[in-house]
Short mmCIF file of C-alpha atoms and ligand atoms in Angstrom, two decimals:
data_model
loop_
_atom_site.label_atom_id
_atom_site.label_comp_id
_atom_site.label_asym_id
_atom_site.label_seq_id
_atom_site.Cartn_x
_atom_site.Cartn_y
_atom_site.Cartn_z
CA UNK C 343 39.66 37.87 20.78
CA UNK C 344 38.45 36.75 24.11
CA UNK C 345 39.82 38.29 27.14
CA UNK C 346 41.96 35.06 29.23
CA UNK C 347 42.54 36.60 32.38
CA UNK C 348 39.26 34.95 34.32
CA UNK C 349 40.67 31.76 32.26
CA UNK C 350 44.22 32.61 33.86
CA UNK C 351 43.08 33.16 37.23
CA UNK C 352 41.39 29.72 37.29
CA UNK C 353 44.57 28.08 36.15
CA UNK C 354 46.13 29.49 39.13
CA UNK C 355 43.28 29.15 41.66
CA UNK C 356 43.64 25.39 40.87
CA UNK C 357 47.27 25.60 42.27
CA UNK C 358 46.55 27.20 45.54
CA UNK C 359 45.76 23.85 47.30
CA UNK C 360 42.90 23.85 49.49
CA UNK C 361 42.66 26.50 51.50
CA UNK C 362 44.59 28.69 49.75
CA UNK C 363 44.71 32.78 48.80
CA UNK C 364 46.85 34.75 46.89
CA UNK C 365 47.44 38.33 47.14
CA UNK C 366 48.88 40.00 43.78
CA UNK C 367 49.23 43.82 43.70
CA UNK C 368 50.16 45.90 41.27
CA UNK C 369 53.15 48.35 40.84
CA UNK C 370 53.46 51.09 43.05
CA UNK C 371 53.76 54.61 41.57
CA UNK C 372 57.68 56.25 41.21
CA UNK C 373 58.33 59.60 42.00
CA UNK C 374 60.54 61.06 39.45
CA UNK C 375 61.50 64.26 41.12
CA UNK C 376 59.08 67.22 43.27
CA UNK C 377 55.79 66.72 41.98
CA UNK C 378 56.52 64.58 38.88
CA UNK C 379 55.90 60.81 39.13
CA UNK C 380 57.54 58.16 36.28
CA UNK C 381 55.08 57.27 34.00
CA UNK C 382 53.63 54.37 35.67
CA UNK C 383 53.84 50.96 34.66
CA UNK C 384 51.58 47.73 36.03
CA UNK C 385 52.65 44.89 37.63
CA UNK C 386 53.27 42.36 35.26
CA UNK C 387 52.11 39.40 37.38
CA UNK C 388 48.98 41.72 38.21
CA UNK C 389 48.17 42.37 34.67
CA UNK C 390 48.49 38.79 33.83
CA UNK C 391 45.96 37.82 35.63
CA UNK C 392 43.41 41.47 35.27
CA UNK C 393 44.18 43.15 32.27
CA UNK C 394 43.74 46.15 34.19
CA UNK C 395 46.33 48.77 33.73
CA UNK C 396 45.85 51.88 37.03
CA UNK C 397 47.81 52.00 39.75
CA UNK C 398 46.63 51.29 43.17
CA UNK C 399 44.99 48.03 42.83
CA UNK C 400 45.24 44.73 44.15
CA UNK C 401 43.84 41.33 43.78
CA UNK C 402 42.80 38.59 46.07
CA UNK C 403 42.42 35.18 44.63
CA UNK C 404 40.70 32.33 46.56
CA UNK C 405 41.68 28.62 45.96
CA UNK C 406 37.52 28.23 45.04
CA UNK C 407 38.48 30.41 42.07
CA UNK C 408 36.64 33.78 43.94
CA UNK C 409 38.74 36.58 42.44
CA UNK C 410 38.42 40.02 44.58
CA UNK C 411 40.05 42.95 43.43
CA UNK C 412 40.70 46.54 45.31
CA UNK C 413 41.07 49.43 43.01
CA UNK C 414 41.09 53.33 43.47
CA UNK C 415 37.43 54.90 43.44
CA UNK C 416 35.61 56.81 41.90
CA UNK C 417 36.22 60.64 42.45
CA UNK C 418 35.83 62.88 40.07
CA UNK C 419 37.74 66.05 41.64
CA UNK C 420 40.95 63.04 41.60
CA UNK C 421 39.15 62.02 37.53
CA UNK C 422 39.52 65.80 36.71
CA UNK C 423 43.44 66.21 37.49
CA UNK C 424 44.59 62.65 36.88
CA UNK C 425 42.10 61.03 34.16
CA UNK C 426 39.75 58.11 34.38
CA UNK C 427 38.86 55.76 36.69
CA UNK C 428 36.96 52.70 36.52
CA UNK C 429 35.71 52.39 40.20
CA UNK C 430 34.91 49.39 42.58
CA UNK C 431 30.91 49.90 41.09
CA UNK C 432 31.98 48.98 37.36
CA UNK C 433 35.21 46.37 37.82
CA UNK C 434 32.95 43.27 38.13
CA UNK C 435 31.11 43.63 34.91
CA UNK C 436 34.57 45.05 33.44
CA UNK C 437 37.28 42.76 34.24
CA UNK C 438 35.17 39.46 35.48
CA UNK C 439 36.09 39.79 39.08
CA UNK C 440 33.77 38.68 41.52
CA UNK C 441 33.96 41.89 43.87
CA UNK C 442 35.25 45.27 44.24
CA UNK C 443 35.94 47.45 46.68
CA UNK C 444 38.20 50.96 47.68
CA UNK C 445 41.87 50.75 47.49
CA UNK C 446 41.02 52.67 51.26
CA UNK C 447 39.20 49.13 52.52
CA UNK C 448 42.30 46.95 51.95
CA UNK C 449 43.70 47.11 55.75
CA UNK C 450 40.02 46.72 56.94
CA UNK C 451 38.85 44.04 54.51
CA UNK C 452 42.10 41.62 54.18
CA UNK C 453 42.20 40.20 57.52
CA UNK C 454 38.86 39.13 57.19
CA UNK C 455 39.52 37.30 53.36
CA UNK C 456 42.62 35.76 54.92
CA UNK C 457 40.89 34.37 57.65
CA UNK C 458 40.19 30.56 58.19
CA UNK C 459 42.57 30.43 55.35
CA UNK C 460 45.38 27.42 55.78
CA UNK C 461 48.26 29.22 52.99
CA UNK C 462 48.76 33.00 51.77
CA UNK C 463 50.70 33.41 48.59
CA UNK C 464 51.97 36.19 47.40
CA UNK C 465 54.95 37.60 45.36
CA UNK C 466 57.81 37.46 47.38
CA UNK C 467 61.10 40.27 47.03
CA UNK C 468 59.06 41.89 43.94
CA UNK C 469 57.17 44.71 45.95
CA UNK C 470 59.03 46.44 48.95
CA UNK C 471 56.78 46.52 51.77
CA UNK C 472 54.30 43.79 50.94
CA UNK C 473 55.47 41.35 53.51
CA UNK C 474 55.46 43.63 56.26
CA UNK C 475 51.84 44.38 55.00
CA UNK C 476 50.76 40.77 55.14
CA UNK C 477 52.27 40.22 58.37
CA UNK C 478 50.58 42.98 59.59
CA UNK C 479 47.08 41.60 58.53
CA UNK C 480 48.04 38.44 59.34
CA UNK C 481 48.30 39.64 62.83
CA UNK C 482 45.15 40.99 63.33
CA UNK C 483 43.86 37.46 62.13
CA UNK C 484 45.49 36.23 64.46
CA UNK C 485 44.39 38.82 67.46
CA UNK C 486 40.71 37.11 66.57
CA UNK C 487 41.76 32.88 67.18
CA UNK C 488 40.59 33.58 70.45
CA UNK C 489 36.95 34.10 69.18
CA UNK C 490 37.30 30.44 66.72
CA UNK C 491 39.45 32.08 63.81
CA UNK C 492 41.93 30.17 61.87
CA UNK C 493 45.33 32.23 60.81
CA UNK C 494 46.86 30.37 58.27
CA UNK C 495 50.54 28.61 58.21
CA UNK C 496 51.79 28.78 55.76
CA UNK C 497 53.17 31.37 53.61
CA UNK C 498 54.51 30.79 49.88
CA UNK C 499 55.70 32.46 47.25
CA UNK C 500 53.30 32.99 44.06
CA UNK C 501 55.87 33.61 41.63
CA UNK C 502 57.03 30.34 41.74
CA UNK C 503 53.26 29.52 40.09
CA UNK C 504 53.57 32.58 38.06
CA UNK C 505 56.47 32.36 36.60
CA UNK C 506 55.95 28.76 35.10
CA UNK C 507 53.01 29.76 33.76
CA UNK C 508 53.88 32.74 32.02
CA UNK C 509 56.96 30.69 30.56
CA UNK C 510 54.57 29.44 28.24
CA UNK C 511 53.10 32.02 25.78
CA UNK C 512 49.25 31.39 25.61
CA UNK C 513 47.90 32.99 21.92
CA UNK C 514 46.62 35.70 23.34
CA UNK C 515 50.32 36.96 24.03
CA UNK C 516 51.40 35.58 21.01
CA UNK C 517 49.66 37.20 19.09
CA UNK C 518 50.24 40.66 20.23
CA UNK C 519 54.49 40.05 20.85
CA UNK C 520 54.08 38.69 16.76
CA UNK C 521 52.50 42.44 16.54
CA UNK C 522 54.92 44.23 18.72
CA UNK C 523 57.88 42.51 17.03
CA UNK C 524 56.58 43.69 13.56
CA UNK C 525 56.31 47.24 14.72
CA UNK C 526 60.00 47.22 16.19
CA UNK C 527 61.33 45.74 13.10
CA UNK C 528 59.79 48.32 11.31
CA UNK C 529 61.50 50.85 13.64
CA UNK C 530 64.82 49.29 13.36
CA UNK C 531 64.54 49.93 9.30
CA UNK C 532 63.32 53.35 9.41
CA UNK C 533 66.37 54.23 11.72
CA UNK C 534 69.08 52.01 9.24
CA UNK C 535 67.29 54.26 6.10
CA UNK C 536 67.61 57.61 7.85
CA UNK C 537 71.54 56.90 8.60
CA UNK C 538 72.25 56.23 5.35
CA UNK C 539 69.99 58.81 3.65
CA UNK C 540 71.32 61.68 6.50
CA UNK C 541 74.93 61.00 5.30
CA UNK C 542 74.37 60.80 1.68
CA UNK C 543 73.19 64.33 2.16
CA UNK C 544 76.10 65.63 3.75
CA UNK C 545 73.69 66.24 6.94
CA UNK C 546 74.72 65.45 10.41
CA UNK C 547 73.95 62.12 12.02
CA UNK C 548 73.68 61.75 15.91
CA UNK C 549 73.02 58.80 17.39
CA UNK C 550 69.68 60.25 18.97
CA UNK C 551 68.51 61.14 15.53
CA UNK C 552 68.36 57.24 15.07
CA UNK C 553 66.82 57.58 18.42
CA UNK C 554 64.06 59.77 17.38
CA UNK C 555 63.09 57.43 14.71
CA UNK C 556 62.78 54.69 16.77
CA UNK C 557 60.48 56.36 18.87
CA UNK C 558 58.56 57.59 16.26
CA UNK C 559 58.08 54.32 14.81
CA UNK C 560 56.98 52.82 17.99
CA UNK C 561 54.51 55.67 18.90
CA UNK C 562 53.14 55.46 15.26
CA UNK C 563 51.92 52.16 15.64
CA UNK C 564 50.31 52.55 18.78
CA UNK C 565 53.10 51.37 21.92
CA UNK C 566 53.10 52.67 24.96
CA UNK C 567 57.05 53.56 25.27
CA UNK C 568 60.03 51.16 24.67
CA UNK C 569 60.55 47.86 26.24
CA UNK C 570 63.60 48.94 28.03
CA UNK C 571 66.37 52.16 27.31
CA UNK C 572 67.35 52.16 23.93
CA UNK C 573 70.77 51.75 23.10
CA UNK C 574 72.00 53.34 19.82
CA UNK C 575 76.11 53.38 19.56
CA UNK C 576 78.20 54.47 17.16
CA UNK C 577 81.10 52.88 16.29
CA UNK C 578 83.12 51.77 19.54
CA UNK C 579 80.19 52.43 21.65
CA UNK C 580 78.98 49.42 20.53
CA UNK C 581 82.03 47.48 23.16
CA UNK C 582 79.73 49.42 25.71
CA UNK C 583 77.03 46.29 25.95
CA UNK C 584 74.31 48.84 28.26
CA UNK C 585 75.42 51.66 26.55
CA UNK C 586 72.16 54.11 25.72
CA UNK C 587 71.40 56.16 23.08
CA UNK C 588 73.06 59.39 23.37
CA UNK C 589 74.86 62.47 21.30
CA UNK C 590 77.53 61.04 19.95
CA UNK C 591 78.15 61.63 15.81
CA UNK C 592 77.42 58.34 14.07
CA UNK C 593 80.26 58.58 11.24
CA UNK C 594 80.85 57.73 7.52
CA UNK C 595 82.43 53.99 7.63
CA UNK C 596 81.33 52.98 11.13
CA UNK C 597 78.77 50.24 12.51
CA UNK C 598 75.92 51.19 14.53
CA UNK C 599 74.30 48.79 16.99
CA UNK C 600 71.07 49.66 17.81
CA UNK C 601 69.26 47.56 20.57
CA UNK C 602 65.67 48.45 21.11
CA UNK C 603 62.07 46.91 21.14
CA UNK C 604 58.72 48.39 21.77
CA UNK C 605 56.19 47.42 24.86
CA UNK C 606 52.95 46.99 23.25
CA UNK C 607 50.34 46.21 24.90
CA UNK C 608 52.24 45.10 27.99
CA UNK C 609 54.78 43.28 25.97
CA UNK C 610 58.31 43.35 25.13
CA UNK C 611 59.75 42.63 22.01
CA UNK C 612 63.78 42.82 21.99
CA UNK C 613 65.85 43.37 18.31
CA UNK C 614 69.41 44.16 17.81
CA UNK C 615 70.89 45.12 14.54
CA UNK C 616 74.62 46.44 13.28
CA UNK C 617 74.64 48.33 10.19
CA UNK C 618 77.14 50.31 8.24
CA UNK C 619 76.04 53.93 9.04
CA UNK C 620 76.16 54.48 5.36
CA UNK C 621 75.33 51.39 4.26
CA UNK C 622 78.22 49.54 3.02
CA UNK C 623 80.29 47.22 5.17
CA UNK C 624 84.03 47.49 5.18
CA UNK C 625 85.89 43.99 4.45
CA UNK C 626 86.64 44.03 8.29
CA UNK C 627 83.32 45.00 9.02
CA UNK C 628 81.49 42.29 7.05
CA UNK C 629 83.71 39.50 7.88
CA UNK C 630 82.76 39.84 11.45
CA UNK C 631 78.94 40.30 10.54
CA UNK C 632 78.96 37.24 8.63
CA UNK C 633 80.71 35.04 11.79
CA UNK C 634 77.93 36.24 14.32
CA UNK C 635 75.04 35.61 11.93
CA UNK C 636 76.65 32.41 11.11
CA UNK C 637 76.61 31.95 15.44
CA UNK C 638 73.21 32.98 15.18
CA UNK C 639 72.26 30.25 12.85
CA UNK C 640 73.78 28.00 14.35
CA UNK C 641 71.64 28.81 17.66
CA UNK C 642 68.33 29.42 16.08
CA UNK C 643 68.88 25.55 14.67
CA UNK C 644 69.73 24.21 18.31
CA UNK C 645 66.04 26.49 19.47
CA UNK C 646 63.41 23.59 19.71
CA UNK C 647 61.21 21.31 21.25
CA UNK C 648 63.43 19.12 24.07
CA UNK C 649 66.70 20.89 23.54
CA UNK C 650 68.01 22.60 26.40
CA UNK C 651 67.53 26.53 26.79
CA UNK C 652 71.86 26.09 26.81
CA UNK C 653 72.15 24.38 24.15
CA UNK C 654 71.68 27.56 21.76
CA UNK C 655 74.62 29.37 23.89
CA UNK C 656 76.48 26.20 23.35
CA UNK C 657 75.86 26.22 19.35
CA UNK C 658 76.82 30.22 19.34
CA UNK C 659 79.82 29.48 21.53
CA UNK C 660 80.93 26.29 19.00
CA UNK C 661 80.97 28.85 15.65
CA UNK C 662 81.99 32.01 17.36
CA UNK C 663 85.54 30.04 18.57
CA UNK C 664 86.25 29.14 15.15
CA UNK C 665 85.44 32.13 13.88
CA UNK C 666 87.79 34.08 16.16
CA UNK C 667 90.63 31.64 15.19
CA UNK C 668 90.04 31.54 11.27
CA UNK C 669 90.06 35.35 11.62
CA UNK C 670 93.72 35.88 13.81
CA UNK C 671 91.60 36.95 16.90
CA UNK C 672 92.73 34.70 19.03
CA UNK C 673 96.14 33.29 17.82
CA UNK C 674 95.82 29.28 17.13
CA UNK C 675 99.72 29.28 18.83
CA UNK C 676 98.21 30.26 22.28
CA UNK C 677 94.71 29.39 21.78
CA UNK C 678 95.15 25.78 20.78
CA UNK C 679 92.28 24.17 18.76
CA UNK C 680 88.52 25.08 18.89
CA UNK C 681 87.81 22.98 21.71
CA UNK C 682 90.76 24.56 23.85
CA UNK C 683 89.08 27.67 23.29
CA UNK C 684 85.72 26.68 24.35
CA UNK C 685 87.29 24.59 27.45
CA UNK C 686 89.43 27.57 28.66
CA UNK C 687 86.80 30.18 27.81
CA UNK C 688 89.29 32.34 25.85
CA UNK C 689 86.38 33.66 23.35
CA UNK C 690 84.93 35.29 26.71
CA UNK C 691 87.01 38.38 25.90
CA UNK C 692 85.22 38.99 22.69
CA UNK C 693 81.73 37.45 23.29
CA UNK C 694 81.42 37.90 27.23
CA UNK C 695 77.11 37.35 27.65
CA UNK C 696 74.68 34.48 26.94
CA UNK C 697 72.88 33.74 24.06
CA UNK C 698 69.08 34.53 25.40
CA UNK C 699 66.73 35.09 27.75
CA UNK C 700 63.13 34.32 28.32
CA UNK C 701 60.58 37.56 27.11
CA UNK C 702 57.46 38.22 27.46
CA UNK C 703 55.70 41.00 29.40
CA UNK C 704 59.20 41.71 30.99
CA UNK C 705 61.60 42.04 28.39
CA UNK C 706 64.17 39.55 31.00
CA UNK C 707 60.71 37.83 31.40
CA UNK C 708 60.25 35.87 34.66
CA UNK C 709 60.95 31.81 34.39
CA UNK C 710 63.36 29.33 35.70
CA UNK C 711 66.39 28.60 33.67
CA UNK C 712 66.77 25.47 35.74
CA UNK C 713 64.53 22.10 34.65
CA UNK C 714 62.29 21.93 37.34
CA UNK C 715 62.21 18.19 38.18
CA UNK C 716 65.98 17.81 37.96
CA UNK C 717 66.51 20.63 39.96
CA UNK C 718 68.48 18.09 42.82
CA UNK C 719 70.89 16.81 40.58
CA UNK C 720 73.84 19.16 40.81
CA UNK C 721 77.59 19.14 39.50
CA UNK C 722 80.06 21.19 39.99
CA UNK C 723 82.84 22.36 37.51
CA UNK C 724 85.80 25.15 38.04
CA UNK C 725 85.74 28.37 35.79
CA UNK C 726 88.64 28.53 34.26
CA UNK C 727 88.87 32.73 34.18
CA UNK C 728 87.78 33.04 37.58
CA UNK C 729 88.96 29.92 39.32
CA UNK C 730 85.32 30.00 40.83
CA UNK C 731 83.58 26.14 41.55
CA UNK C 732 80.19 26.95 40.17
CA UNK C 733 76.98 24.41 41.09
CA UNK C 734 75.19 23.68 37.86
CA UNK C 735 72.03 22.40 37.49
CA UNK C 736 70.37 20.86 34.55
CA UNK C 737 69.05 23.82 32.21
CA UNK C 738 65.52 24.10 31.34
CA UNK C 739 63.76 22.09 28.36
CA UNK C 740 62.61 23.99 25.95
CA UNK C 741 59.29 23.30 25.28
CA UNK C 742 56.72 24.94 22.22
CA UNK C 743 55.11 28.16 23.33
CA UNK C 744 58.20 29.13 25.14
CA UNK C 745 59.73 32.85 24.19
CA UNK C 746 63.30 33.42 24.15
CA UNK C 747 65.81 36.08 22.15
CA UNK C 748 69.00 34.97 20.56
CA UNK C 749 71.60 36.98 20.53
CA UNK C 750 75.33 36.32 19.94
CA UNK C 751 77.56 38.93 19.70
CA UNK C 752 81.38 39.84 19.37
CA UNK C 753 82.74 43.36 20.99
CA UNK C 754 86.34 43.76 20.09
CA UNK C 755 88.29 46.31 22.16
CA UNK C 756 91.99 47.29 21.38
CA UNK C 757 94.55 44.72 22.93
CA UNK C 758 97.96 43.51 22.43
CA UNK C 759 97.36 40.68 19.39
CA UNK C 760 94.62 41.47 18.06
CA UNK C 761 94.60 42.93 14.29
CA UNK C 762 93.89 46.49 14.53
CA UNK C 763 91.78 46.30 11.16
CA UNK C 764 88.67 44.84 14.17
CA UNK C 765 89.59 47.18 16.55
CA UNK C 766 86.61 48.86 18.15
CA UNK C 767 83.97 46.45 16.05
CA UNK C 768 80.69 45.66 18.47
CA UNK C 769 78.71 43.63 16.45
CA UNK C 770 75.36 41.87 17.82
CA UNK C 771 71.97 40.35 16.60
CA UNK C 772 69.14 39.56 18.37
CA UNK C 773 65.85 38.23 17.43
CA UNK C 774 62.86 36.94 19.20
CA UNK C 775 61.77 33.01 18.89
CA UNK C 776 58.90 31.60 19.83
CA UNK C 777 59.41 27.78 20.32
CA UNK C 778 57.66 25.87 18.00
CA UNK C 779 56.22 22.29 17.67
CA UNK C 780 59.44 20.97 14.85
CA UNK C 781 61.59 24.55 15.51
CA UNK C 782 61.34 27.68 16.73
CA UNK C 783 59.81 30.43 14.52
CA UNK C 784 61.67 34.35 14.95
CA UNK C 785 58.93 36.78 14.97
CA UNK C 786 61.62 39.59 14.38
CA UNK C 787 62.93 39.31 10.73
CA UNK C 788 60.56 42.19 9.46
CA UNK C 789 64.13 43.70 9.33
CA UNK C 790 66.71 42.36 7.46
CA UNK C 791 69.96 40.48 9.18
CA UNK C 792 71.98 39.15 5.92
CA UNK C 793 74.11 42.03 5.35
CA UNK C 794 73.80 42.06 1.27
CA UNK C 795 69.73 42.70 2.56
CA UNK C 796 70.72 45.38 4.96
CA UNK C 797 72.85 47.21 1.89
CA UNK C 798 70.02 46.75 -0.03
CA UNK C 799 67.77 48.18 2.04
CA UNK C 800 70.37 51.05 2.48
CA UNK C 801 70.44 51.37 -0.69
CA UNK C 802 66.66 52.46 -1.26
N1 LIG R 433 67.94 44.70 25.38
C1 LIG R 433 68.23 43.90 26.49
C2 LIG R 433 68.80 42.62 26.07
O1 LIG R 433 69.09 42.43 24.91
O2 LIG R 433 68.90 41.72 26.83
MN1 MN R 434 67.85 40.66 24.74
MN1 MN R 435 68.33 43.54 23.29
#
């Protein structure tokens, strides 16, 4: 497949203006504790526009289109301890970019690129210390107007370019999310059969045993690490909504909710499941299973072309509420009708998140949730739980290419009213949807969701 990063940073260069550079660099490295570092992970923004995955390394993008990038060189007693480098010498033939240079030439070589330049973008509140950086080359631009330089005025943030464009999935990225998505559906199945085939066999489950096969899945097929902290919980740890995968037993007649994707390739891919540990819902159990994936279908019909990016939440919300009266959760006497309970927000104490977020390279993947040309016309409403006046502003369109999860839930904790046979019950389902030209299309469904499937595949 061809490469579209040069094709990228033309799409951007376009949208400097005239006069315009942007400055994109990528992650800095974490130390983890003495002499160990986290494993490091690029800027996303950076690899967006490079495909180029080592740390120190930068990129300076004219509004002409001239792409420079900075990059650690060559030096093989550094190439000996910490691996391979690709060096200033090789980048232009590698990654497209018109020049290279040291990592060590930035402070020396910036103020003269910036130079006679009217705008400098650059990520803003993303990489601690960058500003201060800029300012401080921007300076010594400035030290030189005496001799005819021009320091530019203006200073704007890139994301806001960034972001809209990586809203919209290009094929490249769909193409390997549709491939990340496949692998951790096929982790999510290998962890459902070991719970069920551990218990049949009298053996101990943990809930990092499920962990381990989720890893090994992902490493298997070839990702880097997961797309965020697993979260494996057994039975109430599934009210816990970051919970992470830890020791506790995962026992005979409980759910599991296991919440984990793969980064492949720099992408995310995000799938929740609930399963009977030994893979047979109770009557409790299943009725609640059936009412989120009935919210969930509800929401993956509302995912398409000119709907809102709310109007999913909306659909979830509408099913949930009748759900949770239909089922004694929340008692009709109090509650009132379904509309009370979506007007006073009572479902909020079983279902208390949204619906979806964008994904992408970050698995909460950059993008406005607001429409960007009605971004003036406000109105206010009060929450009704928190008394709060919130300012809302019209949510975004939804437009084909556009990645979002959906992912309704219900987390029922022990309080006065509410039948104990739900007690404890975290159920939630998430898929990924790529927005489609008539639909949206879920990428994630190489693992079961109807429960009779997931028994099934238990069963095996
Ligand atoms: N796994 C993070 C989320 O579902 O948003
Ligand atoms: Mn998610
Ligand atoms: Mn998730």
């Amino acid at each position: 497949m061809n490469m579209p990063y040069a094709q990228r940073r033309q799409a951007l260069a376009r949208q400097l203006g005239e006069g315009g550079i942007a400055i994109i660099p990528t992650a800095a490295e974490q130390p983890r504790n003495r002499d160990s570092a986290f494993l490091f992970r690029h800027d996303s923004y950076f690899y967006y526009l490079t495909g180029f995955t080592e740390p120190h390394a930068l990129l300076v993008l004219t509004g002409e289109g001239t792409a420079t990038l900075f990059c650690a060189p060559k030096d093989l007693e550094r190439e000996i301890w910490d691996g391979y480098r690709l060096g200033p010498e090789a980048a232009p033939a590698a990654l497209g970019v018109d020049a290279a240079y040291s990592f060590a030439e930035l402070d020396a070589r910036l103020p003269r690129l910036l130079e006679n330049r009217s705008q400098v973008w650059y990520p803003f509140a993303t990489h601690p210390g960058l500003a201060a950086r800029v300012e401080g080359w921007l300076n010594q631009v400035r030290a030189r107007v005496r001799y005819g330089a021009l320091c530019p005025a203006r200073q704007s943030d890139l994301c806001t370019l960034l972001d809209d464009m990586r809203l919209v999935k290009d094929a490249h990225e769909q193409a390997i999310m549709r491939r990340a998505a496949q692998i951790s559906a096929g982790a999510h199945v290998r962890a459902m059969q070991c719970s069920a085939r551990r218990l049949r066999a009298g053996q101990e489950v943990r809930e990092y045993h499920l962990d381990a096969e989720l890893l090994h899945e992902f490493r298997l097929h070839g990702s880097q690490y997961p797309a965020y902290g697993s979260i494996v919980a057994a039975g109430a740890n599934a009210c816990v909504l970051h919970y992470r995968a830890d020791a506790a037993p995962v026992r005979d007649g409980e759910l599991v909710l296991i919440d984990a994707g793969c980064e492949l390739d720099g992408y995310a891919s995000d799938i929740t499941r609930t399963f009977p540990a030994n893979g047979r819902f109770t009557g409790p159990q299943r009725a609640l299973y059936d009412l989120v994936l009935a919210s969930q279908d509800a929401a993956v019909t509302a995912t398409r072309p000119g709907a809102r990016f709310t109007d999913p939440h909306d659909a979830t919300v509408a099913v949930l509420a009748q759900g949770l009266l239909d089922l004694g959760l929340l008692d009709r006497n109090k509650a009132g009708t379904v509309q009370d309970v979506i007007e006073s927000r009572a479902y909020f104490q079983f279902y208390m998140h949204r619906t979806g977020h964008w994904i992408g390279m970050d698995v909460h993947d950059c993008g406005s949730y607001v429409e960007p040309s009605e971004v003036g016309q406000t109105s206010e409403r009060k929450d009704p739980l928190s008394g709060e006046t919130i300012t809302n502003r019209p949510s975004r369109i939804l437009r084909p290419g556009m990645a979002l999860t959906i992912e309704p839930g219900l987390y029922v904790r022990p309080a006065e009213g509410v039948p104990e046979a739900f007690h404890n019950i975290g159920i939630r389902i998430e898929d990924d949807a790529f927005v489609t030209e008539d639909g949206c299309e879920l990428i994630t469904r190489g693992v079961p969701v109807r429960a009779d499937e997931i028994e099934a595949l238990m069963r095996d």
